[in-house]
PDB file of C-alpha atoms in Angstrom:
ATOM      1  CA  MET A   1     102.953  76.931  79.219  1.00 65.00           C
ATOM      2  CA  LYS A   2     106.379  78.030  80.121  1.00 84.00           C
ATOM      3  CA  PRO A   3     107.333  79.252  83.483  1.00 91.00           C
ATOM      4  CA  ILE A   4     107.191  82.346  84.509  1.00 94.00           C
ATOM      5  CA  ILE A   5     110.014  84.576  85.883  1.00 95.00           C
ATOM      6  CA  LEU A   6     109.152  87.594  88.284  1.00 97.00           C
ATOM      7  CA  THR A   7     112.041  89.841  89.010  1.00 97.00           C
ATOM      8  CA  SER A   8     112.591  92.133  91.895  1.00 97.00           C
ATOM      9  CA  PRO A   9     110.468  95.210  91.822  1.00 97.00           C
ATOM     10  CA  LEU A  10     112.516  97.053  94.376  1.00 97.00           C
ATOM     11  CA  GLN A  11     116.009  97.522  95.464  1.00 96.00           C
ATOM     12  CA  GLY A  12     116.194  95.908  99.168  1.00 96.00           C
ATOM     13  CA  TRP A  13     116.509  92.960 101.191  1.00 96.00           C
ATOM     14  CA  ALA A  14     114.151  89.919 100.199  1.00 97.00           C
ATOM     15  CA  SER A  15     112.756  87.925 102.818  1.00 96.00           C
ATOM     16  CA  PRO A  16     110.259  84.954 103.267  1.00 96.00           C
ATOM     17  CA  LEU A  17     106.679  86.044 103.955  1.00 95.00           C
ATOM     18  CA  GLU A  18     106.903  84.981 107.422  1.00 95.00           C
ATOM     19  CA  ALA A  19     109.192  87.847 108.241  1.00 95.00           C
ATOM     20  CA  VAL A  20     106.255  90.353 107.533  1.00 96.00           C
ATOM     21  CA  PRO A  21     104.856  91.506 110.958  1.00 95.00           C
ATOM     22  CA  ASP A  22     101.337  90.975 109.838  1.00 94.00           C
ATOM     23  CA  PRO A  23      99.421  87.658 109.717  1.00 93.00           C
ATOM     24  CA  VAL A  24      97.666  88.722 106.622  1.00 92.00           C
ATOM     25  CA  PHE A  25     100.595  88.193 104.530  1.00 94.00           C
ATOM     26  CA  ALA A  26     102.536  86.073 106.957  1.00 93.00           C
ATOM     27  CA  GLU A  27     100.047  83.574 107.113  1.00 93.00           C
ATOM     28  CA  ARG A  28      99.459  83.657 103.210  1.00 93.00           C
ATOM     29  CA  MET A  29      95.868  84.659 103.797  1.00 91.00           C
ATOM     30  CA  MET A  30      96.321  86.859 100.367  1.00 89.00           C
ATOM     31  CA  GLY A  31      98.321  84.347  98.476  1.00 93.00           C
ATOM     32  CA  ASP A  32     102.258  83.116  98.485  1.00 95.00           C
ATOM     33  CA  GLY A  33     105.042  85.149  97.776  1.00 96.00           C
ATOM     34  CA  ILE A  34     108.066  86.957  99.236  1.00 97.00           C
ATOM     35  CA  ALA A  35     108.595  90.384 100.763  1.00 97.00           C
ATOM     36  CA  VAL A  36     111.450  93.099 100.080  1.00 97.00           C
ATOM     37  CA  ASP A  37     112.441  95.459 102.538  1.00 97.00           C
ATOM     38  CA  PRO A  38     113.224  98.542 100.121  1.00 97.00           C
ATOM     39  CA  THR A  39     116.484 100.698  99.967  1.00 95.00           C
ATOM     40  CA  GLY A  40     115.244 102.412  96.949  1.00 94.00           C
ATOM     41  CA  ASP A  41     112.265 104.730  96.458  1.00 96.00           C
ATOM     42  CA  CYS A  42     110.508 103.302  93.030  1.00 97.00           C
ATOM     43  CA  LEU A  43     108.315 100.075  92.601  1.00 98.00           C
ATOM     44  CA  HIS A  44     109.039  98.821  89.058  1.00 98.00           C
ATOM     45  CA  ALA A  45     107.140  95.833  87.224  1.00 97.00           C
ATOM     46  CA  PRO A  46     108.305  92.399  87.853  1.00 97.00           C
ATOM     47  CA  CYS A  47     107.117  91.173  84.407  1.00 96.00           C
ATOM     48  CA  ASP A  48     105.381  92.180  81.203  1.00 96.00           C
ATOM     49  CA  ALA A  49     101.467  92.554  82.400  1.00 96.00           C
ATOM     50  CA  VAL A  50      98.494  94.260  82.379  1.00 95.00           C
ATOM     51  CA  VAL A  51      97.561  96.798  85.494  1.00 95.00           C
ATOM     52  CA  LEU A  52      94.469  95.319  87.232  1.00 93.00           C
ATOM     53  CA  SER A  53      94.094  98.101  90.084  1.00 93.00           C
ATOM     54  CA  VAL A  54      95.789 100.815  91.674  1.00 95.00           C
ATOM     55  CA  HIS A  55      94.558 101.642  95.012  1.00 94.00           C
ATOM     56  CA  ALA A  56      93.227 104.835  95.586  1.00 92.00           C
ATOM     57  CA  SER A  57      95.551 105.618  98.306  1.00 93.00           C
ATOM     58  CA  GLY A  58      98.611 104.716  95.706  1.00 95.00           C
ATOM     59  CA  HIS A  59     100.370 102.169  98.255  1.00 96.00           C
ATOM     60  CA  ALA A  60      99.273  98.940  96.338  1.00 96.00           C
ATOM     61  CA  ILE A  61      98.906  97.750  93.006  1.00 97.00           C
ATOM     62  CA  THR A  62      97.821  94.544  91.197  1.00 96.00           C
ATOM     63  CA  LEU A  63      99.007  93.189  87.789  1.00 96.00           C
ATOM     64  CA  ARG A  64      98.094  90.217  85.458  1.00 94.00           C
ATOM     65  CA  THR A  65     100.347  88.488  83.395  1.00 93.00           C
ATOM     66  CA  PRO A  66      99.472  87.205  79.945  1.00 90.00           C
ATOM     67  CA  GLU A  67      99.468  83.874  81.623  1.00 89.00           C
ATOM     68  CA  GLY A  68      96.885  84.721  84.064  1.00 89.00           C
ATOM     69  CA  ALA A  69      99.030  84.977  87.216  1.00 92.00           C
ATOM     70  CA  GLU A  70      97.665  87.737  89.470  1.00 94.00           C
ATOM     71  CA  ILE A  71     100.524  89.864  91.297  1.00 96.00           C
ATOM     72  CA  LEU A  72      99.814  92.078  94.587  1.00 96.00           C
ATOM     73  CA  MET A  73     102.432  94.523  95.693  1.00 97.00           C
ATOM     74  CA  HIS A  74     101.691  96.242  98.782  1.00 97.00           C
ATOM     75  CA  ILE A  75     104.217  99.027  99.965  1.00 97.00           C
ATOM     76  CA  GLY A  76     104.661  98.737 103.601  1.00 96.00           C
ATOM     77  CA  LEU A  77     102.003  97.820 106.182  1.00 95.00           C
ATOM     78  CA  ASP A  78      98.957  99.915 107.144  1.00 93.00           C
ATOM     79  CA  THR A  79      99.859 102.568 104.684  1.00 95.00           C
ATOM     80  CA  VAL A  80      96.609 102.861 103.562  1.00 93.00           C
ATOM     81  CA  ALA A  81      96.072 105.383 106.677  1.00 93.00           C
ATOM     82  CA  LEU A  82      98.741 107.852 105.047  1.00 95.00           C
ATOM     83  CA  GLY A  83      95.803 108.554 102.527  1.00 94.00           C
ATOM     84  CA  GLY A  84      97.996 108.751  99.689  1.00 95.00           C
ATOM     85  CA  ARG A  85     100.682 110.866 101.121  1.00 96.00           C
ATOM     86  CA  GLY A  86     104.062 110.147  99.888  1.00 97.00           C
ATOM     87  CA  PHE A  87     102.815 107.932  96.735  1.00 97.00           C
ATOM     88  CA  SER A  88     102.810 108.653  93.264  1.00 97.00           C
ATOM     89  CA  PRO A  89     101.675 106.072  90.936  1.00 97.00           C
ATOM     90  CA  CYS A  90     103.025 106.320  87.457  1.00 97.00           C
ATOM     91  CA  VAL A  91     100.297 103.858  85.990  1.00 97.00           C
ATOM     92  CA  ARG A  92      96.519 103.590  85.641  1.00 94.00           C
ATOM     93  CA  GLU A  93      94.199 100.750  85.714  1.00 93.00           C
ATOM     94  CA  GLY A  94      94.158  99.077  82.335  1.00 92.00           C
ATOM     95  CA  ALA A  95      97.674  99.950  81.229  1.00 95.00           C
ATOM     96  CA  THR A  96      99.976  97.600  79.937  1.00 96.00           C
ATOM     97  CA  VAL A  97     103.567  97.550  81.379  1.00 97.00           C
ATOM     98  CA  GLN A  98     106.762  95.810  80.695  1.00 97.00           C
ATOM     99  CA  ARG A  99     109.312  94.270  83.088  1.00 97.00           C
ATOM    100  CA  GLY A 100     111.035  97.164  84.765  1.00 97.00           C
ATOM    101  CA  ASP A 101     108.735  99.930  84.173  1.00 97.00           C
ATOM    102  CA  PRO A 102     108.053 102.068  86.906  1.00 98.00           C
ATOM    103  CA  LEU A 103     104.735 101.393  88.649  1.00 98.00           C
ATOM    104  CA  ILE A 104     104.565 103.497  92.030  1.00 98.00           C
ATOM    105  CA  ARG A 105     107.014 106.117  93.344  1.00 98.00           C
ATOM    106  CA  PHE A 106     107.469 106.775  97.157  1.00 97.00           C
ATOM    107  CA  ASP A 107     108.798 108.742  99.864  1.00 97.00           C
ATOM    108  CA  LEU A 108     110.685 106.231 101.455  1.00 96.00           C
ATOM    109  CA  ASP A 109     111.838 108.550 104.313  1.00 96.00           C
ATOM    110  CA  LEU A 110     108.075 109.477 105.077  1.00 96.00           C
ATOM    111  CA  LEU A 111     107.211 105.923 105.139  1.00 96.00           C
ATOM    112  CA  VAL A 112     110.174 104.876 107.796  1.00 95.00           C
ATOM    113  CA  CYS A 113     108.874 107.738 109.865  1.00 95.00           C
ATOM    114  CA  GLU A 114     105.005 107.068 109.727  1.00 95.00           C
ATOM    115  CA  ALA A 115     104.376 103.748 108.420  1.00 95.00           C
ATOM    116  CA  ARG A 116     104.336 100.630 110.722  1.00 94.00           C
ATOM    117  CA  ALA A 117     106.766  99.071 108.424  1.00 95.00           C
ATOM    118  CA  VAL A 118     108.173  99.481 104.995  1.00 97.00           C
ATOM    119  CA  ILE A 119     108.565  95.658 103.995  1.00 97.00           C
ATOM    120  CA  THR A 120     106.698  95.321 101.031  1.00 97.00           C
ATOM    121  CA  PRO A 121     104.973  91.893 100.165  1.00 97.00           C
ATOM    122  CA  VAL A 122     104.761  90.705  96.449  1.00 97.00           C
ATOM    123  CA  ILE A 123     102.059  88.009  96.334  1.00 96.00           C
ATOM    124  CA  VAL A 124     100.829  85.678  93.738  1.00 95.00           C
ATOM    125  CA  THR A 125      97.177  85.749  94.837  1.00 92.00           C
ATOM    126  CA  ASN A 126      95.733  83.006  92.605  1.00 89.00           C
ATOM    127  CA  PRO A 127      97.938  80.120  94.122  1.00 88.00           C
ATOM    128  CA  GLU A 128      95.159  77.514  92.795  1.00 83.00           C
ATOM    129  CA  ARG A 129      96.568  78.098  89.460  1.00 87.00           C
ATOM    130  CA  PHE A 130     100.396  79.042  89.911  1.00 91.00           C
ATOM    131  CA  THR A 131     102.667  77.566  92.273  1.00 92.00           C
ATOM    132  CA  ILE A 132     106.118  78.957  93.071  1.00 94.00           C
ATOM    133  CA  VAL A 133     108.863  76.512  92.390  1.00 94.00           C
ATOM    134  CA  ARG A 134     111.998  78.898  93.029  1.00 94.00           C
ATOM    135  CA  ARG A 135     112.366  82.096  95.153  1.00 95.00           C
ATOM    136  CA  GLU A 136     115.096  84.212  96.075  1.00 94.00           C
ATOM    137  CA  THR A 137     115.186  85.359  99.923  1.00 95.00           C
ATOM    138  CA  ASP A 138     117.552  86.158 102.430  1.00 96.00           C
ATOM    139  CA  LYS A 139     119.672  88.459 100.338  1.00 95.00           C
ATOM    140  CA  LEU A 140     120.256  91.882  98.945  1.00 95.00           C
ATOM    141  CA  VAL A 141     118.384  91.988  95.510  1.00 95.00           C
ATOM    142  CA  GLY A 142     118.384  94.792  92.741  1.00 96.00           C
ATOM    143  CA  VAL A 143     115.512  95.874  90.309  1.00 96.00           C
ATOM    144  CA  GLY A 144     115.500  93.264  87.777  1.00 94.00           C
ATOM    145  CA  GLU A 145     117.120  90.519  89.342  1.00 96.00           C
ATOM    146  CA  ALA A 146     115.245  87.309  89.165  1.00 95.00           C
ATOM    147  CA  MET A 147     112.980  86.545  92.314  1.00 95.00           C
ATOM    148  CA  MET A 148     110.360  84.099  91.661  1.00 96.00           C
ATOM    149  CA  THR A 149     109.555  81.533  89.092  1.00 96.00           C
ATOM    150  CA  LEU A 150     105.903  80.517  88.811  1.00 95.00           C
ATOM    151  CA  GLU A 151     104.569  77.467  87.198  1.00 92.00           C
ATOM    152  CA  PRO A 152     101.054  76.575  86.212  1.00 88.00           C
ATOM    153  CA  ARG A 153      99.497  73.863  88.665  1.00 82.00           C
ATOM    154  CA  VAL A 154      98.484  70.588  86.815  1.00 66.00           C
ATOM    155  CA  ASP A 155      95.567  70.238  89.073  1.00 52.00           C
ATOM    156  CA  ALA A 156      94.294  73.927  88.271  1.00 46.00           C
ATOM    157  CA  ALA A 157      90.744  73.814  86.909  1.00 42.00           C
ATOM    158  CA  ASP A 158      87.718  76.197  86.787  1.00 39.00           C
ATOM    159  CA  VAL A 159      85.383  75.598  89.721  1.00 41.00           C
ATOM    160  CA  ALA A 160      81.595  75.332  88.335  1.00 39.00           C
ATOM    161  CA  VAL A 161      79.121  77.580  90.336  1.00 42.00           C
ATOM    162  CA  VAL A 162      76.951  75.952  92.809  1.00 44.00           C
ATOM    163  CA  GLU A 163      73.354  75.649  91.345  1.00 47.00           C
ATOM    164  CA  GLY A 164      70.731  77.167  93.827  1.00 55.00           C
ATOM    165  CA  ASP A 165      68.717  79.970  94.859  1.00 72.00           C
ATOM    166  CA  THR A 166      70.256  83.319  95.052  1.00 84.00           C
ATOM    167  CA  VAL A 167      70.076  85.246  98.534  1.00 86.00           C
ATOM    168  CA  ARG A 168      71.108  89.015  98.491  1.00 90.00           C
ATOM    169  CA  ARG A 169      71.819  91.318 101.424  1.00 88.00           C
ATOM    170  CA  THR A 170      72.581  95.265 100.949  1.00 90.00           C
ATOM    171  CA  ILE A 171      74.641  96.710 103.615  1.00 89.00           C
ATOM    172  CA  VAL A 172      76.572 100.261 104.147  1.00 89.00           C
ATOM    173  CA  VAL A 173      80.501  99.758 104.651  1.00 91.00           C
ATOM    174  CA  PRO A 174      81.786 101.068 107.831  1.00 89.00           C
ATOM    175  CA  LEU A 175      85.333 100.497 107.072  1.00 90.00           C
ATOM    176  CA  VAL A 176      87.227 103.629 107.580  1.00 88.00           C
ATOM    177  CA  HIS A 177      89.526 102.871 104.811  1.00 90.00           C
ATOM    178  CA  GLY A 178      87.307 100.784 102.859  1.00 91.00           C
ATOM    179  CA  ILE A 179      87.922  97.168 101.425  1.00 91.00           C
ATOM    180  CA  HIS A 180      91.918  97.222 101.184  1.00 91.00           C
ATOM    181  CA  ALA A 181      94.167  94.680 101.627  1.00 90.00           C
ATOM    182  CA  ARG A 182      93.615  93.276 105.206  1.00 88.00           C
ATOM    183  CA  PRO A 183      89.602  93.190 104.947  1.00 91.00           C
ATOM    184  CA  ALA A 184      89.782  91.683 101.658  1.00 91.00           C
ATOM    185  CA  ALA A 185      91.796  88.675 102.878  1.00 91.00           C
ATOM    186  CA  ARG A 186      89.562  88.367 105.868  1.00 92.00           C
ATOM    187  CA  ILE A 187      86.422  88.217 103.683  1.00 93.00           C
ATOM    188  CA  GLY A 188      88.035  85.709 101.551  1.00 90.00           C
ATOM    189  CA  GLU A 189      89.252  83.518 104.366  1.00 90.00           C
ATOM    190  CA  THR A 190      85.473  83.639 105.654  1.00 92.00           C
ATOM    191  CA  ALA A 191      84.023  82.889 102.289  1.00 91.00           C
ATOM    192  CA  ARG A 192      85.981  79.846 101.845  1.00 91.00           C
ATOM    193  CA  LYS A 193      84.434  78.053 104.647  1.00 91.00           C
ATOM    194  CA  PHE A 194      81.492  77.856 102.637  1.00 90.00           C
ATOM    195  CA  VAL A 195      80.566  75.936  99.784  1.00 88.00           C
ATOM    196  CA  SER A 196      78.186  78.768  98.035  1.00 87.00           C
ATOM    197  CA  GLU A 197      79.699  81.436  95.805  1.00 90.00           C
ATOM    198  CA  VAL A 198      79.201  85.064  97.198  1.00 92.00           C
ATOM    199  CA  LYS A 199      79.662  88.398  94.983  1.00 92.00           C
ATOM    200  CA  ILE A 200      79.815  91.901  96.255  1.00 94.00           C
ATOM    201  CA  THR A 201      78.463  94.294  93.621  1.00 92.00           C
ATOM    202  CA  LYS A 202      79.199  98.122  94.097  1.00 92.00           C
ATOM    203  CA  GLU A 203      77.168  99.998  91.468  1.00 86.00           C
ATOM    204  CA  GLU A 204      77.591  97.984  88.105  1.00 82.00           C
ATOM    205  CA  ARG A 205      80.776  96.484  89.011  1.00 88.00           C
ATOM    206  CA  ASP A 206      80.870  93.066  91.105  1.00 90.00           C
ATOM    207  CA  GLY A 207      83.897  90.992  92.422  1.00 90.00           C
ATOM    208  CA  ASN A 208      84.175  87.290  93.890  1.00 91.00           C
ATOM    209  CA  VAL A 209      84.705  87.498  97.658  1.00 91.00           C
ATOM    210  CA  ARG A 210      87.232  84.573  97.428  1.00 90.00           C
ATOM    211  CA  SER A 211      89.432  86.745  95.142  1.00 88.00           C
ATOM    212  CA  PRO A 212      91.201  89.704  97.410  1.00 87.00           C
ATOM    213  CA  VAL A 213      92.315  91.389  93.872  1.00 87.00           C
ATOM    214  CA  ALA A 214      88.629  91.374  92.788  1.00 87.00           C
ATOM    215  CA  LEU A 215      87.512  93.097  96.006  1.00 90.00           C
ATOM    216  CA  MET A 216      90.071  95.536  95.939  1.00 89.00           C
ATOM    217  CA  ALA A 217      89.372  96.280  92.358  1.00 89.00           C
ATOM    218  CA  LEU A 218      85.951  97.609  93.075  1.00 91.00           C
ATOM    219  CA  GLY A 219      87.213 100.348  95.053  1.00 91.00           C
ATOM    220  CA  VAL A 220      84.998 100.065  97.917  1.00 92.00           C
ATOM    221  CA  LYS A 221      85.062 103.097 100.349  1.00 90.00           C
ATOM    222  CA  LEU A 222      83.525 104.331 103.699  1.00 89.00           C
ATOM    223  CA  GLY A 223      80.059 104.969 103.336  1.00 86.00           C
ATOM    224  CA  ASP A 224      79.502 102.797 100.060  1.00 90.00           C
ATOM    225  CA  GLU A 225      76.219 100.814  99.663  1.00 89.00           C
ATOM    226  CA  ILE A 226      77.201  97.456  98.259  1.00 92.00           C
ATOM    227  CA  THR A 227      75.172  94.247  97.627  1.00 91.00           C
ATOM    228  CA  LEU A 228      76.145  90.705  98.655  1.00 93.00           C
ATOM    229  CA  ALA A 229      74.811  87.884  96.628  1.00 91.00           C
ATOM    230  CA  ALA A 230      75.220  84.233  97.529  1.00 90.00           C
ATOM    231  CA  THR A 231      74.425  80.973  95.519  1.00 90.00           C
ATOM    232  CA  GLY A 232      74.462  77.599  96.646  1.00 86.00           C
ATOM    233  CA  PRO A 233      73.197  75.196  99.449  1.00 84.00           C
ATOM    234  CA  ASP A 234      74.749  77.199 102.276  1.00 84.00           C
ATOM    235  CA  ALA A 235      73.872  80.727 100.801  1.00 85.00           C
ATOM    236  CA  ALA A 236      72.103  82.056 103.742  1.00 85.00           C
ATOM    237  CA  GLU A 237      74.964  81.040 106.121  1.00 87.00           C
ATOM    238  CA  ALA A 238      77.666  82.629 104.022  1.00 88.00           C
ATOM    239  CA  LEU A 239      75.893  85.776 103.506  1.00 88.00           C
ATOM    240  CA  ALA A 240      75.402  86.124 107.271  1.00 88.00           C
ATOM    241  CA  ALA A 241      78.715  85.616 107.919  1.00 91.00           C
ATOM    242  CA  ILE A 242      80.284  87.764 105.597  1.00 93.00           C
ATOM    243  CA  GLY A 243      77.940  90.437 105.930  1.00 90.00           C
ATOM    244  CA  ASP A 244      78.571  90.574 109.764  1.00 89.00           C
ATOM    245  CA  LEU A 245      82.050  90.324 109.383  1.00 92.00           C
ATOM    246  CA  ILE A 246      82.003  93.561 107.331  1.00 93.00           C
ATOM    247  CA  LEU A 247      79.635  95.292 109.452  1.00 90.00           C
ATOM    248  CA  GLY A 248      81.377  94.559 112.601  1.00 88.00           C
ATOM    249  CA  GLY A 249      84.205  96.511 111.316  1.00 88.00           C
ATOM    250  CA  MET A 250      87.309  94.088 111.652  1.00 87.00           C
ATOM    251  CA  GLY A 251      89.085  96.784 113.962  1.00 83.00           C
ATOM    252  CA  GLU A 252      88.649  99.308 111.196  1.00 82.00           C
ATOM    253  CA  LYS A 253      85.292 100.765 111.769  1.00 73.00           C
ATOM    254  CA  ALA A 254      84.633 104.412 111.418  1.00 65.00           C
ATOM    255  CA  GLY A 255      85.774 106.272 114.908  1.00 61.00           C
ATOM    256  CA  SER A 256      87.973 103.311 116.023  1.00 52.00           C
ATOM    257  CA  VAL A 257      91.066 104.271 114.595  1.00 43.00           C
ATOM    258  CA  ALA A 258      92.985 106.109 116.885  1.00 41.00           C
ATOM    259  CA  ALA A 259      96.665 106.773 117.802  1.00 40.00           C
ATOM    260  CA  PRO A 260      98.791 103.832 118.995  1.00 41.00           C
ATOM    261  CA  ALA A 261      97.841 103.119 122.680  1.00 39.00           C
ATOM    262  CA  ALA A 262     100.084 102.680 125.527  1.00 39.00           C
ATOM    263  CA  PRO A 263     100.905  99.306 126.741  1.00 41.00           C
ATOM    264  CA  VAL A 264      98.390  98.047 129.241  1.00 41.00           C
ATOM    265  CA  PHE A 265     100.879  96.372 131.171  1.00 40.00           C
ATOM    266  CA  PRO A 266     104.241  98.187 130.417  1.00 43.00           C
ATOM    267  CA  ARG A 267     107.342  97.573 132.276  1.00 41.00           C
ATOM    268  CA  GLU A 268     108.445 100.105 135.081  1.00 43.00           C
ATOM    269  CA  GLY A 269     110.118 103.079 133.095  1.00 46.00           C
ATOM    270  CA  GLY A 270     108.544 101.933 129.737  1.00 46.00           C
ATOM    271  CA  GLY A 271     109.461  98.703 127.587  1.00 47.00           C
ATOM    272  CA  PRO A 272     107.434  96.260 125.714  1.00 47.00           C
ATOM    273  CA  GLY A 273     103.876  95.393 126.710  1.00 47.00           C
ATOM    274  CA  ILE A 274     100.405  94.636 125.560  1.00 41.00           C
ATOM    275  CA  THR A 275      98.564  97.736 123.959  1.00 43.00           C
ATOM    276  CA  ASN A 276      94.818  98.270 124.858  1.00 41.00           C
ATOM    277  CA  ASP A 277      94.064  96.618 121.504  1.00 41.00           C
ATOM    278  CA  GLY A 278      95.626  93.284 122.322  1.00 41.00           C
ATOM    279  CA  ALA A 279      98.540  94.061 120.295  1.00 43.00           C
ATOM    280  CA  LEU A 280     102.342  93.726 121.293  1.00 44.00           C
ATOM    281  CA  GLY A 281     103.654  97.251 121.603  1.00 46.00           C
ATOM    282  CA  TYR A 282     106.672  99.301 123.237  1.00 43.00           C
ATOM    283  CA  TRP A 283     106.125 102.579 125.560  1.00 46.00           C
ATOM    284  CA  PRO A 284     107.465 105.154 124.955  1.00 48.00           C
ATOM    285  CA  PRO A 285     107.948 104.770 121.346  1.00 48.00           C
ATOM    286  CA  PRO A 286     111.352 104.223 120.252  1.00 46.00           C
ATOM    287  CA  PRO A 287     113.682 107.220 119.001  1.00 45.00           C
ATOM    288  CA  ARG A 288     113.162 108.015 114.994  1.00 42.00           C
ATOM    289  CA  GLY A 289     116.665 106.725 114.576  1.00 43.00           C
ATOM    290  CA  ASN A 290     115.581 103.290 115.886  1.00 41.00           C
ATOM    291  CA  ARG A 291     112.853 102.766 113.675  1.00 44.00           C
ATOM    292  CA  ARG A 292     113.251  99.955 111.225  1.00 45.00           C
ATOM    293  CA  SER A 293     114.952 100.629 107.801  1.00 44.00           C
ATOM    294  CA  LEU A 294     117.711  99.289 105.630  1.00 45.00           C
ATOM    295  CA  ARG A 295     118.421 102.654 104.388  1.00 44.00           C
ATOM    296  CA  GLY A 296     121.856 103.277 105.113  1.00 43.00           C
ATOM    297  CA  ARG A 297     123.173  99.635 105.839  1.00 40.00           C
ATOM    298  CA  PHE A 298     124.387  98.983 102.155  1.00 38.00           C
TER     299      PHE A 298
END
């Protein structure tokens, strides 16, 4: 199989994933890749592919190349909370796209003002099948410029489903934004601690919980009833861990999402401190002009 060249889907500054201020991406829970801090306002296809899913809020899209590489592009951080404001998808699930085609147009000024960050991870979500042999980071990139080169892993192989009894559990999802990128990554991380295979079924569609792409494609929303099915020697334990994780809310339980809290321990007169949810914060918030954006630098 020939190497797969992915071109930049955005105009902006290319950075390693470690630069993304979110552990789901920085610690590669979703997969490997790079990130782009955009100066443009349109996400383009980095290769010829089929659209696997477009998130209902329009902030994320997943593609599959003809070779089988799955590519997730997530515009900004915590942008799911915008509920679709500022995003205009140009394609639908199942569409065939060519390199450079517009995928999602977005209001960069709105995201700079209201999102936690506009940096956009571009992730290979099945790194067990493809490895990144070259990547361009710490530089300004334009749409269509070579960004990453993928090669199939020589040790890639299909994993057989573990034989054993199947245990099922039906729950109602309490996550205010449903199963989007962050919950999907945490569910997959938990599932990888067990031998058993676990699937989530919504209506007539199902997805393997180890695949964030498969989970996001289900379109699970707040209040949806889903069924977890585990098969294997530790099926009961896996089902309990994953079910309890979802029911626990993962910090996104309905009614738990609120405006950013002031630090518990701010400096006198304001400054950095620890927020009520244990995150590093700053109070009072910096003026709008100091929010992080590359627009106007170049």
